[in-house]
Coordinates of C-alpha atoms and ligand atoms in Angstrom, one line a residue:
X269 CA 3.1 -23.7 15.0
X270 CA 0.5 -24.8 12.4
X271 CA -0.9 -21.7 10.7
X272 CA -3.5 -21.0 8.1
X273 CA -3.5 -17.7 6.2
X274 CA -6.7 -17.0 4.3
X275 CA -6.1 -14.5 1.4
X276 CA -2.9 -14.3 -0.6
X277 CA -2.8 -10.5 -1.3
X278 CA 0.1 -8.4 -0.1
X279 CA -0.6 -8.9 3.5
X280 CA -1.6 -12.6 3.4
X281 CA 1.2 -13.7 1.1
X282 CA 3.9 -11.9 3.0
X283 CA 2.5 -13.1 6.4
X284 CA 2.3 -16.7 5.3
X285 CA 5.7 -16.8 3.6
X286 CA 7.5 -15.0 6.5
X287 CA 5.9 -17.2 9.2
X288 CA 7.0 -20.3 7.1
X289 CA 10.5 -18.9 6.9
X290 CA 10.5 -18.6 10.7
X291 CA 9.9 -22.4 10.9
X292 CA 6.1 -22.6 11.1
X293 CA 4.0 -24.9 9.0
X294 CA 1.8 -22.6 6.9
X295 CA -1.2 -23.3 4.7
X296 CA -2.1 -20.3 2.5
X297 CA -5.7 -20.3 1.1
X298 CA -7.2 -18.3 -1.7
X299 CA -10.3 -18.6 -3.9
X300 CA -8.3 -17.6 -6.9
X301 CA -7.4 -20.9 -8.5
X302 CA -5.0 -19.4 -11.1
X303 CA -3.1 -17.5 -8.4
X304 CA -2.8 -20.6 -6.2
X305 CA -1.5 -22.6 -9.1
X306 CA 1.2 -20.0 -9.8
X307 CA 2.1 -19.8 -6.1
X308 CA 2.4 -23.6 -5.9
X309 CA 5.0 -23.4 -8.7
X310 CA 6.9 -20.6 -6.8
X311 CA 5.7 -17.8 -9.0
X312 CA 5.1 -14.6 -7.1
X313 CA 2.1 -12.7 -8.4
X314 CA 3.4 -9.4 -7.2
X315 CA 6.8 -7.6 -7.4
X316 CA 8.0 -7.4 -3.9
X317 CA 11.8 -7.4 -3.2
X318 CA 12.9 -10.7 -1.6
X319 CA 9.5 -12.3 -1.5
X320 CA 9.8 -14.7 -4.4
X321 CA 13.1 -16.1 -3.1
X322 CA 11.5 -16.7 0.3
X323 CA 8.5 -18.3 -1.3
X324 CA 10.6 -20.7 -3.3
X325 CA 12.8 -21.6 -0.4
X326 CA 9.9 -22.5 1.9
X327 CA 8.0 -24.3 -0.8
X328 CA 11.1 -26.4 -1.3
X329 CA 11.6 -27.1 2.3
X330 CA 8.0 -28.1 2.7
X331 CA 6.8 -25.6 5.2
X332 CA 4.6 -23.6 2.9
X333 CA 1.5 -24.9 1.1
X334 CA -1.0 -23.2 -1.2
X335 CA -4.6 -24.4 -1.6
X336 CA -8.1 -23.2 -2.6
X337 CA -9.5 -25.5 0.1
X338 CA -10.2 -23.5 3.2
X339 CA -11.5 -26.6 5.0
X340 CA -8.0 -28.2 4.6
X341 CA -6.5 -25.1 6.2
X342 CA -8.9 -24.9 9.1
X343 CA -8.6 -28.6 9.9
X344 CA -4.8 -28.6 10.0
X345 CA -4.0 -25.3 11.7
X346 CA -4.7 -24.0 15.2
X347 CA -4.2 -20.4 14.2
X348 CA -6.1 -18.9 11.3
X349 CA -5.3 -15.4 10.0
X350 CA -8.0 -13.7 8.0
X351 CA -6.1 -11.6 5.4
X352 CA -8.7 -11.3 2.7
X353 CA -9.5 -8.1 0.8
X354 CA -11.7 -5.4 2.2
X355 CA -12.2 -3.3 -0.9
X356 CA -14.0 0.0 -0.9
X357 CA -17.7 0.1 -1.8
X358 CA -19.1 2.8 -4.0
X359 CA -19.7 5.0 -0.9
X360 CA -16.1 4.5 0.5
X361 CA -17.2 2.0 3.2
X362 CA -15.1 -1.2 3.5
X363 CA -16.8 -4.2 1.9
X364 CA -16.6 -6.9 4.5
X365 CA -18.3 -9.7 2.5
X366 CA -15.1 -11.7 2.1
X367 CA -14.4 -11.5 5.8
X368 CA -18.0 -12.6 6.6
X369 CA -17.8 -15.5 4.1
X370 CA -14.5 -16.7 5.5
X371 CA -15.8 -16.5 9.1
X372 CA -18.8 -18.7 8.1
X373 CA -16.6 -21.2 6.4
X374 CA -14.2 -21.4 9.3
X375 CA -17.2 -22.0 11.6
X376 CA -18.4 -24.9 9.4
X377 CA -15.1 -26.6 9.1
X378 CA -13.4 -26.3 12.5
X379 CA -13.3 -29.4 14.7
X380 CA -11.3 -28.3 17.7
X381 CA -10.2 -25.0 19.3
X382 CA -9.1 -22.4 16.8
X383 CA -7.7 -18.8 17.2
X384 CA -9.0 -16.6 14.4
X385 CA -7.0 -13.5 13.9
X386 CA -8.0 -10.5 11.8
X387 CA -5.0 -9.3 9.8
X388 CA -6.7 -7.3 7.1
X389 CA -7.4 -3.7 7.8
X390 CA -11.0 -3.7 9.1
X391 CA -13.4 -1.2 10.6
X392 CA -13.6 -1.1 14.4
X393 CA -16.1 -3.6 15.7
X394 CA -15.4 -6.1 12.9
X395 CA -13.9 -8.5 15.5
X396 CA -17.3 -8.6 17.2
X397 CA -19.0 -9.4 13.9
X398 CA -16.5 -12.2 13.2
X399 CA -17.1 -13.6 16.6
X400 CA -20.9 -13.4 16.3
X401 CA -20.8 -15.0 12.8
X402 CA -18.6 -17.9 13.9
X403 CA -20.8 -18.5 17.0
X404 CA -23.9 -18.5 14.8
X405 CA -22.6 -21.1 12.4
X406 CA -20.5 -23.1 14.9
X407 CA -23.1 -25.8 15.2
X408 CA -20.8 -28.2 17.2
X409 CA -20.1 -25.5 19.7
X410 CA -16.3 -25.8 19.3
X411 CA -14.3 -23.5 21.5
X412 CA -12.6 -20.5 19.7
X413 CA -11.1 -17.1 20.2
X414 CA -11.0 -14.0 17.9
X415 CA -8.1 -11.6 18.0
X416 CA -6.9 -8.6 16.1
X417 CA -3.3 -8.3 14.9
X418 CA -3.1 -5.4 12.4
X419 CA -0.3 -5.4 9.8
X420 CA 1.8 -2.3 9.2
X421 CA 4.0 -3.5 6.4
X422 CA 4.7 -1.2 3.4
X423 CA 4.8 -2.3 -0.1
X424 CA 8.3 -2.3 -1.5
X425 CA 9.8 -3.2 1.8
X426 CA 7.1 -5.7 2.9
X427 CA 9.4 -8.6 3.9
X428 CA 11.7 -6.6 6.1
X429 CA 8.8 -4.6 7.6
X430 CA 7.1 -7.8 8.5
X431 CA 10.1 -9.4 10.0
X432 CA 11.4 -6.3 11.8
X433 CA 8.2 -4.3 12.8
X434 CA 8.5 -1.3 15.0
X435 CA 5.7 -2.7 17.0
X436 CA 3.4 -5.7 17.1
X437 CA -0.1 -5.0 18.1
X438 CA -2.3 -7.7 19.5
X439 CA -5.9 -7.2 20.5
X440 CA -7.2 -10.1 22.6
X441 CA -10.0 -11.2 24.9
X442 CA -8.5 -14.3 26.5
X443 CA -5.3 -15.4 28.1
X444 CA -5.3 -18.4 25.8
X445 CA -5.3 -16.2 22.7
X446 CA -2.6 -13.9 24.2
X447 CA -0.4 -16.9 25.0
X448 CA -0.6 -18.3 21.4
X449 CA 0.2 -14.9 19.9
X450 CA 3.2 -14.4 22.2
X451 CA 4.5 -17.8 21.2
X452 CA 4.1 -16.8 17.6
X453 CA 5.6 -13.3 17.8
X454 CA 8.1 -13.9 20.7
X455 CA 10.9 -14.9 18.2
X456 CA 10.6 -11.5 16.5
X457 CA 12.1 -9.9 19.6
X458 CA 10.1 -6.7 18.9
X459 CA 7.9 -4.6 21.2
X460 CA 4.4 -6.1 21.6
X461 CA 1.5 -4.0 22.6
X462 CA -1.4 -6.0 24.1
X463 CA -4.8 -4.4 24.0
X464 CA -8.5 -5.1 23.5
X465 CA -9.7 -6.0 20.0
X466 CA -11.4 -2.7 19.3
X467 CA -8.4 -0.6 20.2
X468 CA -6.2 -2.8 18.0
X469 CA -8.5 -2.3 15.1
X470 CA -8.5 1.4 15.7
X471 CA -4.7 1.6 16.0
X472 CA -4.5 0.6 12.3
X473 CA -7.0 3.1 11.0
X474 CA -5.7 5.8 13.2
X475 CA -2.0 5.2 12.2
X476 CA -2.8 5.2 8.4
X477 CA -5.0 8.3 8.7
X478 CA -2.3 10.1 10.7
X479 CA 0.4 9.3 8.2
X480 CA -1.9 10.5 5.3
X481 CA -2.5 13.7 7.3
X482 CA 1.2 14.3 7.5
X483 CA 1.5 14.0 3.7
X484 CA -1.4 16.2 3.0
X485 CA -0.1 18.7 5.5
X486 CA 3.3 19.0 3.8
X487 CA 1.6 19.1 0.4
X488 CA -0.5 22.0 1.6
X489 CA 2.7 23.7 2.9
X490 CA 4.3 23.1 -0.5
X491 CA 1.5 25.2 -2.1
X492 CA 2.2 28.1 0.3
X493 CA 6.0 27.7 -0.4
X494 CA 5.4 28.1 -4.1
X495 CA 3.3 31.2 -3.5
X496 CA 5.8 33.0 -1.4
X497 CA 9.0 31.5 -2.8
X498 CA 10.1 29.3 0.1
X499 CA 11.5 25.8 0.0
X500 CA 9.3 23.0 1.2
X501 CA 12.2 20.7 1.8
X502 CA 13.9 23.1 4.1
X503 CA 10.6 23.7 5.9
X504 CA 10.1 20.0 6.3
X505 CA 13.6 19.5 7.5
X506 CA 13.2 22.3 10.1
X507 CA 9.9 20.9 11.3
X508 CA 11.3 17.4 11.5
X509 CA 14.2 18.4 13.7
X510 CA 11.6 18.6 16.4
X511 CA 11.4 15.0 17.7
X512 CA 7.8 15.4 18.4
X513 CA 7.2 15.9 14.6
X514 CA 10.0 13.7 13.1
X515 CA 11.5 13.8 9.6
X516 CA 9.5 11.0 8.0
X517 CA 6.4 11.3 5.9
X518 CA 7.0 15.0 5.2
X519 CA 7.9 14.6 1.5
X520 CA 5.8 16.8 -0.7
X521 CA 4.9 15.2 -4.0
X522 CA 2.1 14.4 -6.4
X523 CA -0.1 13.1 -3.6
X524 CA -0.4 9.7 -1.9
X525 CA -1.8 6.6 -3.6
X526 CA -1.8 2.9 -3.2
X527 CA -4.3 0.5 -1.9
X528 CA -4.1 1.5 1.7
X529 CA -4.1 5.2 2.4
X530 CA -6.9 6.3 0.0
X531 CA -9.1 3.2 0.9
X532 CA -8.5 3.3 4.6
X533 CA -9.0 7.0 4.9
X534 CA -12.4 6.9 3.2
X535 CA -13.4 3.8 5.2
X536 CA -12.4 5.6 8.4
X537 CA -14.4 8.7 7.5
X538 CA -17.5 6.5 6.8
X539 CA -17.1 4.5 10.0
X540 CA -16.9 7.7 12.0
X541 CA -20.0 9.0 10.2
X542 CA -21.8 5.9 11.0
X543 CA -21.1 6.1 14.7
X544 CA -22.0 9.8 14.8
X545 CA -18.7 11.6 14.4
X546 CA -18.0 13.9 11.5
X547 CA -14.2 13.5 10.9
X548 CA -13.9 16.8 9.0
X549 CA -10.1 16.7 9.4
X550 CA -9.8 13.5 7.4
X551 CA -12.2 14.8 4.7
X552 CA -9.8 17.7 4.3
X553 CA -6.8 15.3 4.1
X554 CA -8.6 13.6 1.2
X555 CA -9.5 16.9 -0.5
X556 CA -5.9 18.2 -0.3
X557 CA -4.7 14.9 -1.9
X558 CA -7.1 15.3 -4.8
X559 CA -6.1 19.0 -5.1
X560 CA -2.4 18.1 -5.2
X561 CA -2.9 15.9 -8.3
X562 CA -4.9 18.7 -10.0
X563 CA -2.2 21.2 -9.1
X564 CA 0.4 19.0 -10.7
X565 CA -1.6 18.9 -13.9
X566 CA -1.8 22.7 -13.8
X567 CA 2.0 22.8 -13.4
X568 CA 2.4 20.7 -16.5
X569 CA -0.1 22.9 -18.4
X570 CA 1.7 26.0 -17.5
X571 CA 5.1 24.6 -18.3
X572 CA 3.9 23.6 -21.8
X573 CA 1.5 26.4 -22.4
X574 CA -0.6 24.3 -24.8
X575 CA -0.9 20.6 -23.9
X576 CA -3.0 19.6 -26.9
X577 CA -0.8 17.8 -29.5
X578 CA 2.2 17.6 -27.2
X579 CA 4.0 14.4 -26.4
X580 CA 4.7 14.0 -22.7
X581 CA 7.2 11.4 -21.3
X582 CA 6.1 10.1 -17.9
X583 CA 8.8 8.4 -15.9
X584 CA 7.3 6.3 -13.1
X585 CA 3.8 4.9 -12.9
X586 CA 3.5 2.9 -9.7
X587 CA 2.2 4.8 -6.7
X588 CA 5.7 4.5 -5.1
X589 CA 9.1 3.0 -6.0
X590 CA 10.0 -0.7 -5.6
X591 CA 6.5 -2.0 -6.4
X592 CA 4.5 -2.8 -9.5
X593 CA 1.2 -1.8 -7.7
X594 CA -0.9 0.6 -9.7
X595 CA -3.9 0.7 -7.4
X596 CA -4.9 4.4 -6.8
X597 CA -1.6 5.5 -8.3
X598 CA -1.7 9.3 -8.8
X599 CA -0.2 8.7 -12.3
X600 CA -3.6 7.3 -13.4
X601 CA -5.7 10.5 -12.8
X602 CA -2.8 12.8 -14.0
X603 CA -2.3 10.9 -17.3
X604 CA -6.0 10.6 -17.9
X605 CA -6.4 14.4 -17.5
X606 CA -3.5 15.1 -19.8
X607 CA -4.9 12.7 -22.4
X608 CA -8.3 14.4 -22.2
X609 CA -6.5 17.7 -23.0
X610 CA -5.1 16.1 -26.1
X611 CA -1.6 15.1 -25.0
X612 CA 0.1 11.9 -26.3
X613 CA 1.7 10.0 -23.4
X614 CA 4.9 7.9 -23.6
X615 CA 5.7 6.2 -20.3
X616 CA 8.3 4.0 -18.6
X617 CA 8.2 2.3 -15.2
X618 CA 10.8 -0.3 -14.1
X619 CA 8.1 -2.7 -12.8
X620 CA 4.6 -1.4 -13.2
X621 CA 4.1 -1.3 -17.0
X622 CA 2.3 -4.6 -17.2
X623 CA -0.3 -3.6 -14.6
X624 CA -0.5 0.0 -16.0
X625 CA -1.2 -1.3 -19.5
X626 CA -4.5 -2.9 -18.2
X627 CA -5.6 0.6 -17.0
X628 CA -4.1 3.1 -19.3
X629 CA -5.0 1.9 -22.8
X630 CA -3.8 4.9 -24.9
X631 CA -0.3 5.2 -23.4
X632 CA 2.7 4.2 -25.4
X633 CA 4.9 2.1 -23.1
X634 CA 8.6 2.3 -23.7
X635 CA 11.5 0.0 -22.9
X636 CA 13.5 2.5 -21.0
X637 CA 13.6 6.1 -19.8
X638 CA 15.6 7.4 -22.8
X639 CA 13.2 5.8 -25.3
X640 CA 10.3 7.5 -23.5
X641 CA 11.9 10.9 -23.5
X642 CA 13.0 10.8 -27.2
X643 CA 11.0 13.3 -29.2
X644 CA 8.9 14.3 -26.2
X645 CA 8.0 17.9 -25.4
X646 CA 8.6 17.4 -21.7
X647 CA 9.8 14.8 -19.1
X648 CA 7.6 14.3 -16.1
X649 CA 8.8 12.4 -13.0
X650 CA 5.9 10.7 -11.3
X651 CA 7.6 8.1 -9.1
X652 CA 11.0 8.4 -7.4
X653 CA 12.6 5.2 -8.6
X654 CA 16.4 5.4 -7.8
X655 CA 17.3 4.8 -11.4
X656 CA 15.7 8.1 -12.4
X657 CA 18.0 9.9 -10.0
X658 CA 21.0 8.6 -12.0
X659 CA 19.9 9.4 -15.5
X660 CA 22.3 11.1 -17.9
X661 CA 20.6 14.4 -17.9
X662 CA 22.7 15.8 -20.8
X663 CA 21.4 12.9 -22.9
X664 CA 17.9 13.6 -21.7
X665 CA 18.2 17.2 -22.8
X666 CA 19.4 16.2 -26.3
X667 CA 16.6 13.7 -26.7
X668 CA 13.8 16.0 -25.6
X669 CA 12.2 18.4 -28.1
X670 CA 12.4 21.1 -25.5
X671 CA 14.4 21.0 -22.2
X672 CA 11.4 20.9 -20.0
X673 CA 11.3 18.8 -16.8
X674 CA 8.4 18.7 -14.4
X675 CA 9.5 16.8 -11.3
X676 CA 6.6 15.5 -9.1
X677 CA 9.0 14.0 -6.5
X678 CA 11.7 16.6 -6.2
X679 CA 14.5 14.2 -7.2
X680 CA 16.7 16.7 -8.9
X681 CA 18.6 19.8 -7.7
X682 CA 16.9 23.0 -9.1
X683 CA 20.1 24.9 -9.3
X684 CA 21.9 22.2 -11.2
X685 CA 19.0 21.8 -13.5
X686 CA 18.9 25.5 -14.2
X687 CA 22.6 25.5 -14.9
X688 CA 22.2 22.7 -17.4
X689 CA 19.7 24.8 -19.3
X690 CA 16.5 23.0 -18.3
X691 CA 13.2 24.7 -17.6
X692 CA 12.7 22.8 -14.4
X693 CA 9.5 22.7 -12.3
X694 CA 9.2 20.9 -9.0
X695 CA 7.0 20.8 -5.9
X696 CA 7.2 23.6 -3.4
X697 CA 10.7 24.7 -4.2
Ligands
UDX761 C1 1.1 2.3 3.9 C2 1.6 2.4 5.4 O1 2.8 3.1 5.4 C3 1.7 1.0 6.0 O2 2.1 1.1 7.3 C4 0.4 0.3 5.9 O3 0.4 -1.0 6.4 C5 -0.1 0.3 4.4 O4 -0.2 1.6 3.9 P1 2.1 1.7 1.6 O5 0.8 2.1 1.0 O6 2.8 0.5 1.1 O7 2.1 1.6 3.2 O8 3.1 2.9 1.2 P2 3.8 4.2 1.9 O9 5.3 4.0 1.8 O10 3.3 4.4 3.2 O11 3.4 5.4 0.9 C6 2.0 5.7 0.7 C7 1.9 6.8 -0.3 O12 2.3 8.0 0.3 C8 2.7 6.7 -1.6 O13 2.0 7.1 -2.7 C9 3.9 7.7 -1.3 O14 4.4 8.2 -2.5 C10 3.2 8.7 -0.5 N1 4.1 9.5 0.4 C11 4.7 8.9 1.4 C12 4.4 10.8 0.1 O15 3.8 11.4 -0.8 N2 5.2 11.5 1.0 C13 5.8 10.9 2.0 O16 6.5 11.6 2.8 C14 5.6 9.6 2.3

């Protein structure tokens, strides 16, 4: 099939590359000229396991093209995915100006039937707006359909999530659109849920909000565990043994981050407000997440007694492992607060230091975990990269000024740490 993907962010780039790998002819469009030039050369602008290899293979085999010319994409593809950014506005609402702009341009450039599919996470009813906008600028009255096909991939495992999704959701209004989407997704051999457009849009927001709720719930439980001396991991395990609850997304930590949960949550709260529903539950999910970061700073403060003048080694900066994404990473707020209190920060992250350096100007970035820890007054685990689980802890102890470890991701065994002579602090254990 001939496909155009507009927007080469996480979702757009993975979508385009994977569809090409499945044998489709794909044109990826972006307004960022520099990014397109890099992609044309097979340079992946993000760190995502397996993506660059796929990108190069499909470029070489001639199934994947990158351009800044949306008209070229629209003219040469029957199916057009809109995967442009929907960044948060000052008030938390999603900014849909890119979606609107692309819809207008598609209307101007299409010459025969096109299926336009929303892939970005958008507020419910955006499909209607896309349809209205295209109709308005579609001066030649060309036939078209709009559909919603939300993407559920996670950063760090985006390629495999895209190719082996637990479900494929398609929101359609016509048999023609449904047929095309079945043709496209049939080869995946995964369950497909067909629904109307608004329900498809809501499935995405509701899923992300529900997952964020699970994380805030277990983080709140971790606070109670600390107060009474219980173990949040055991509590989560016991809860998760009930199939209705499940084990996943019950890991207490420093709070959720990334470009999806914080942004989608506040967008969903605003949409609900707009249509006359006060989603208090989700406001609390947000508040608990903010509180969790503050609690972590307090934990560091109480471990060190005085923060001012101390050197703190931070291991992990990205909002989760296997990504270099720093957007809304909890490490940003936590490091800024520690710096405000007069701490010097040395940090190491296997992938995110380049992006972190653009945000955290006063941090000393180190070449490895041992270099970060050398001469520091405490080691703080912020992201659970696997390599941090395998550190030589005896060496760490010798390199630190004092054997203090504050583990925001519960990657070490408290008993073992105690036996080794560490002052070890973690979350809810
Ligand atoms: C999320 C959704 O999972 C995905 O379906 C959607 O398409 C985009 O948003 P992503 O942001 O890539 O994906 O990361 P995810 O793995 O979901 O983690 C989000 C945040 O929650 C991270 O900061 C992570 O550390 C945190 N988290 C996750 C926890 O603190 N505890 C958990 O148990 C799980």
